Amino acid sequence: MSVHIKKPSPVALLTVLAAVSATLATATPATAGVHERSHLASACGLYRDGDAAMYKNCSGAGENIFVTYLLGGNTYFCVAPGESKYVGRWSNTFRVYNRGGC
């Protein structure tokens, strides 16, 4: 007994592609937690200041953060409460993960 799979029509493929495109266009970008320079005073977490990637700790305790980069090694930083820390060039910084207190 053989199984025959019906090939989708071009209209069905276009419909699926349109649905995926609409979903991607309206989805929250991965950088939703990243703030631009205009919000420098109130930014918490990772934000951009020119080509500098900065991390601001808005909590009441020290934060141990793990920074991943597009090129080069990854590293940990301890950011004191209420302080901002330079974590690298914006164009090379990929993500920052909070690993708890320090």
PDB file of C-alpha atoms in Angstrom:
ATOM      1  CA  MET A   1       0.000   0.000   0.000  1.00  0.00           C
ATOM      2  CA  SER A   2       1.542   3.291  -1.042  1.00  0.00           C
ATOM      3  CA  VAL A   3       0.810   6.680   0.422  1.00  0.00           C
ATOM      4  CA  HIS A   4       0.349   9.611  -1.914  1.00  0.00           C
ATOM      5  CA  ILE A   5       0.982  13.102  -0.585  1.00  0.00           C
ATOM      6  CA  LYS A   6      -0.861  15.861  -2.351  1.00  0.00           C
ATOM      7  CA  LYS A   7       1.407  18.716  -3.407  1.00  0.00           C
ATOM      8  CA  PRO A   8       0.111  22.069  -2.070  1.00  0.00           C
ATOM      9  CA  SER A   9      -1.107  24.566  -4.600  1.00  0.00           C
ATOM     10  CA  PRO A  10       0.774  27.842  -5.186  1.00  0.00           C
ATOM     11  CA  VAL A  11      -2.163  29.729  -3.633  1.00  0.00           C
ATOM     12  CA  ALA A  12      -1.918  27.634  -0.452  1.00  0.00           C
ATOM     13  CA  LEU A  13       1.829  28.283  -0.238  1.00  0.00           C
ATOM     14  CA  LEU A  14       1.315  32.032  -0.696  1.00  0.00           C
ATOM     15  CA  THR A  15      -1.360  32.026   2.008  1.00  0.00           C
ATOM     16  CA  VAL A  16       0.976  30.313   4.461  1.00  0.00           C
ATOM     17  CA  LEU A  17       3.824  32.700   3.605  1.00  0.00           C
ATOM     18  CA  ALA A  18       1.538  35.711   4.088  1.00  0.00           C
ATOM     19  CA  ALA A  19       0.417  34.419   7.490  1.00  0.00           C
ATOM     20  CA  VAL A  20       4.002  33.832   8.611  1.00  0.00           C
ATOM     21  CA  SER A  21       5.054  37.279   7.369  1.00  0.00           C
ATOM     22  CA  ALA A  22       2.186  38.950   9.216  1.00  0.00           C
ATOM     23  CA  THR A  23       3.105  37.108  12.407  1.00  0.00           C
ATOM     24  CA  LEU A  24       6.758  38.126  12.130  1.00  0.00           C
ATOM     25  CA  ALA A  25       5.857  41.734  11.359  1.00  0.00           C
ATOM     26  CA  THR A  26       3.663  42.051  14.456  1.00  0.00           C
ATOM     27  CA  ALA A  27       5.752  39.973  16.866  1.00  0.00           C
ATOM     28  CA  THR A  28       7.684  41.685  19.635  1.00  0.00           C
ATOM     29  CA  PRO A  29      11.308  42.052  18.549  1.00  0.00           C
ATOM     30  CA  ALA A  30      14.026  40.255  20.488  1.00  0.00           C
ATOM     31  CA  THR A  31      15.413  43.636  21.491  1.00  0.00           C
ATOM     32  CA  ALA A  32      12.232  44.739  23.268  1.00  0.00           C
ATOM     33  CA  GLY A  33      14.200  45.079  26.518  1.00  0.00           C
ATOM     34  CA  VAL A  34      16.817  47.297  24.896  1.00  0.00           C
ATOM     35  CA  HIS A  35      16.456  51.038  25.284  1.00  0.00           C
ATOM     36  CA  GLU A  36      17.874  53.851  23.210  1.00  0.00           C
ATOM     37  CA  ARG A  37      19.854  56.791  24.574  1.00  0.00           C
ATOM     38  CA  SER A  38      16.763  59.003  24.996  1.00  0.00           C
ATOM     39  CA  HIS A  39      15.708  56.781  27.915  1.00  0.00           C
ATOM     40  CA  LEU A  40      19.174  56.728  29.474  1.00  0.00           C
ATOM     41  CA  ALA A  41      18.085  57.984  32.897  1.00  0.00           C
ATOM     42  CA  SER A  42      15.315  55.409  33.340  1.00  0.00           C
ATOM     43  CA  ALA A  43      16.781  52.442  31.424  1.00  0.00           C
ATOM     44  CA  CYS A  44      17.119  49.195  33.354  1.00  0.00           C
ATOM     45  CA  GLY A  45      18.999  46.203  31.996  1.00  0.00           C
ATOM     46  CA  LEU A  46      20.794  46.334  28.657  1.00  0.00           C
ATOM     47  CA  TYR A  47      20.640  49.613  26.737  1.00  0.00           C
ATOM     48  CA  ARG A  48      22.549  51.403  24.009  1.00  0.00           C
ATOM     49  CA  ASP A  49      24.570  54.585  24.457  1.00  0.00           C
ATOM     50  CA  GLY A  50      26.068  55.349  21.035  1.00  0.00           C
ATOM     51  CA  ASP A  51      28.179  52.276  20.247  1.00  0.00           C
ATOM     52  CA  ALA A  52      28.469  51.367  23.923  1.00  0.00           C
ATOM     53  CA  ALA A  53      26.434  48.500  25.367  1.00  0.00           C
ATOM     54  CA  MET A  54      25.533  49.430  28.924  1.00  0.00           C
ATOM     55  CA  TYR A  55      23.775  47.510  31.696  1.00  0.00           C
ATOM     56  CA  LYS A  56      21.932  49.338  34.492  1.00  0.00           C
ATOM     57  CA  ASN A  57      21.015  47.560  37.691  1.00  0.00           C
ATOM     58  CA  CYS A  58      17.750  49.006  39.026  1.00  0.00           C
ATOM     59  CA  SER A  59      17.410  46.466  41.823  1.00  0.00           C
ATOM     60  CA  GLY A  60      18.434  46.913  45.439  1.00  0.00           C
ATOM     61  CA  ALA A  61      21.126  44.206  45.304  1.00  0.00           C
ATOM     62  CA  GLY A  62      24.193  43.433  43.220  1.00  0.00           C
ATOM     63  CA  GLU A  63      23.516  41.552  39.985  1.00  0.00           C
ATOM     64  CA  ASN A  64      25.857  38.973  38.470  1.00  0.00           C
ATOM     65  CA  ILE A  65      25.362  39.228  34.700  1.00  0.00           C
ATOM     66  CA  PHE A  66      26.653  36.974  31.923  1.00  0.00           C
ATOM     67  CA  VAL A  67      27.339  38.819  28.660  1.00  0.00           C
ATOM     68  CA  THR A  68      27.532  36.979  25.332  1.00  0.00           C
ATOM     69  CA  TYR A  69      29.245  38.502  22.314  1.00  0.00           C
ATOM     70  CA  LEU A  70      28.971  37.922  18.580  1.00  0.00           C
ATOM     71  CA  LEU A  71      32.768  37.740  18.273  1.00  0.00           C
ATOM     72  CA  GLY A  72      35.131  36.753  21.028  1.00  0.00           C
ATOM     73  CA  GLY A  73      34.633  35.243  24.463  1.00  0.00           C
ATOM     74  CA  ASN A  74      31.786  35.714  26.887  1.00  0.00           C
ATOM     75  CA  THR A  75      32.213  37.199  30.341  1.00  0.00           C
ATOM     76  CA  TYR A  76      30.624  37.852  33.742  1.00  0.00           C
ATOM     77  CA  PHE A  77      30.247  41.227  35.464  1.00  0.00           C
ATOM     78  CA  CYS A  78      29.016  42.199  38.915  1.00  0.00           C
ATOM     79  CA  VAL A  79      26.900  45.360  38.721  1.00  0.00           C
ATOM     80  CA  ALA A  80      26.285  47.183  42.010  1.00  0.00           C
ATOM     81  CA  PRO A  81      22.744  48.349  42.910  1.00  0.00           C
ATOM     82  CA  GLY A  82      21.736  51.505  41.033  1.00  0.00           C
ATOM     83  CA  GLU A  83      24.933  51.461  38.945  1.00  0.00           C
ATOM     84  CA  SER A  84      25.516  51.268  35.181  1.00  0.00           C
ATOM     85  CA  LYS A  85      28.295  49.130  33.720  1.00  0.00           C
ATOM     86  CA  TYR A  86      29.935  49.266  30.296  1.00  0.00           C
ATOM     87  CA  VAL A  87      29.755  45.702  28.940  1.00  0.00           C
ATOM     88  CA  GLY A  88      31.265  46.162  25.467  1.00  0.00           C
ATOM     89  CA  ARG A  89      30.655  47.621  22.029  1.00  0.00           C
ATOM     90  CA  TRP A  90      26.989  47.623  21.021  1.00  0.00           C
ATOM     91  CA  SER A  91      27.790  46.155  17.615  1.00  0.00           C
ATOM     92  CA  ASN A  92      29.441  43.107  19.249  1.00  0.00           C
ATOM     93  CA  THR A  93      27.211  42.528  22.306  1.00  0.00           C
ATOM     94  CA  PHE A  94      24.616  39.803  21.709  1.00  0.00           C
ATOM     95  CA  ARG A  95      22.734  39.278  24.990  1.00  0.00           C
ATOM     96  CA  VAL A  96      22.937  39.793  28.739  1.00  0.00           C
ATOM     97  CA  TYR A  97      21.645  37.218  31.211  1.00  0.00           C
ATOM     98  CA  ASN A  98      21.047  37.931  34.913  1.00  0.00           C
ATOM     99  CA  ARG A  99      22.646  35.071  36.858  1.00  0.00           C
ATOM    100  CA  GLY A 100      21.575  36.167  40.355  1.00  0.00           C
ATOM    101  CA  GLY A 101      23.260  38.155  43.072  1.00  0.00           C
ATOM    102  CA  CYS A 102      26.941  38.878  43.593  1.00  0.00           C
TER     103      CYS A 102
END
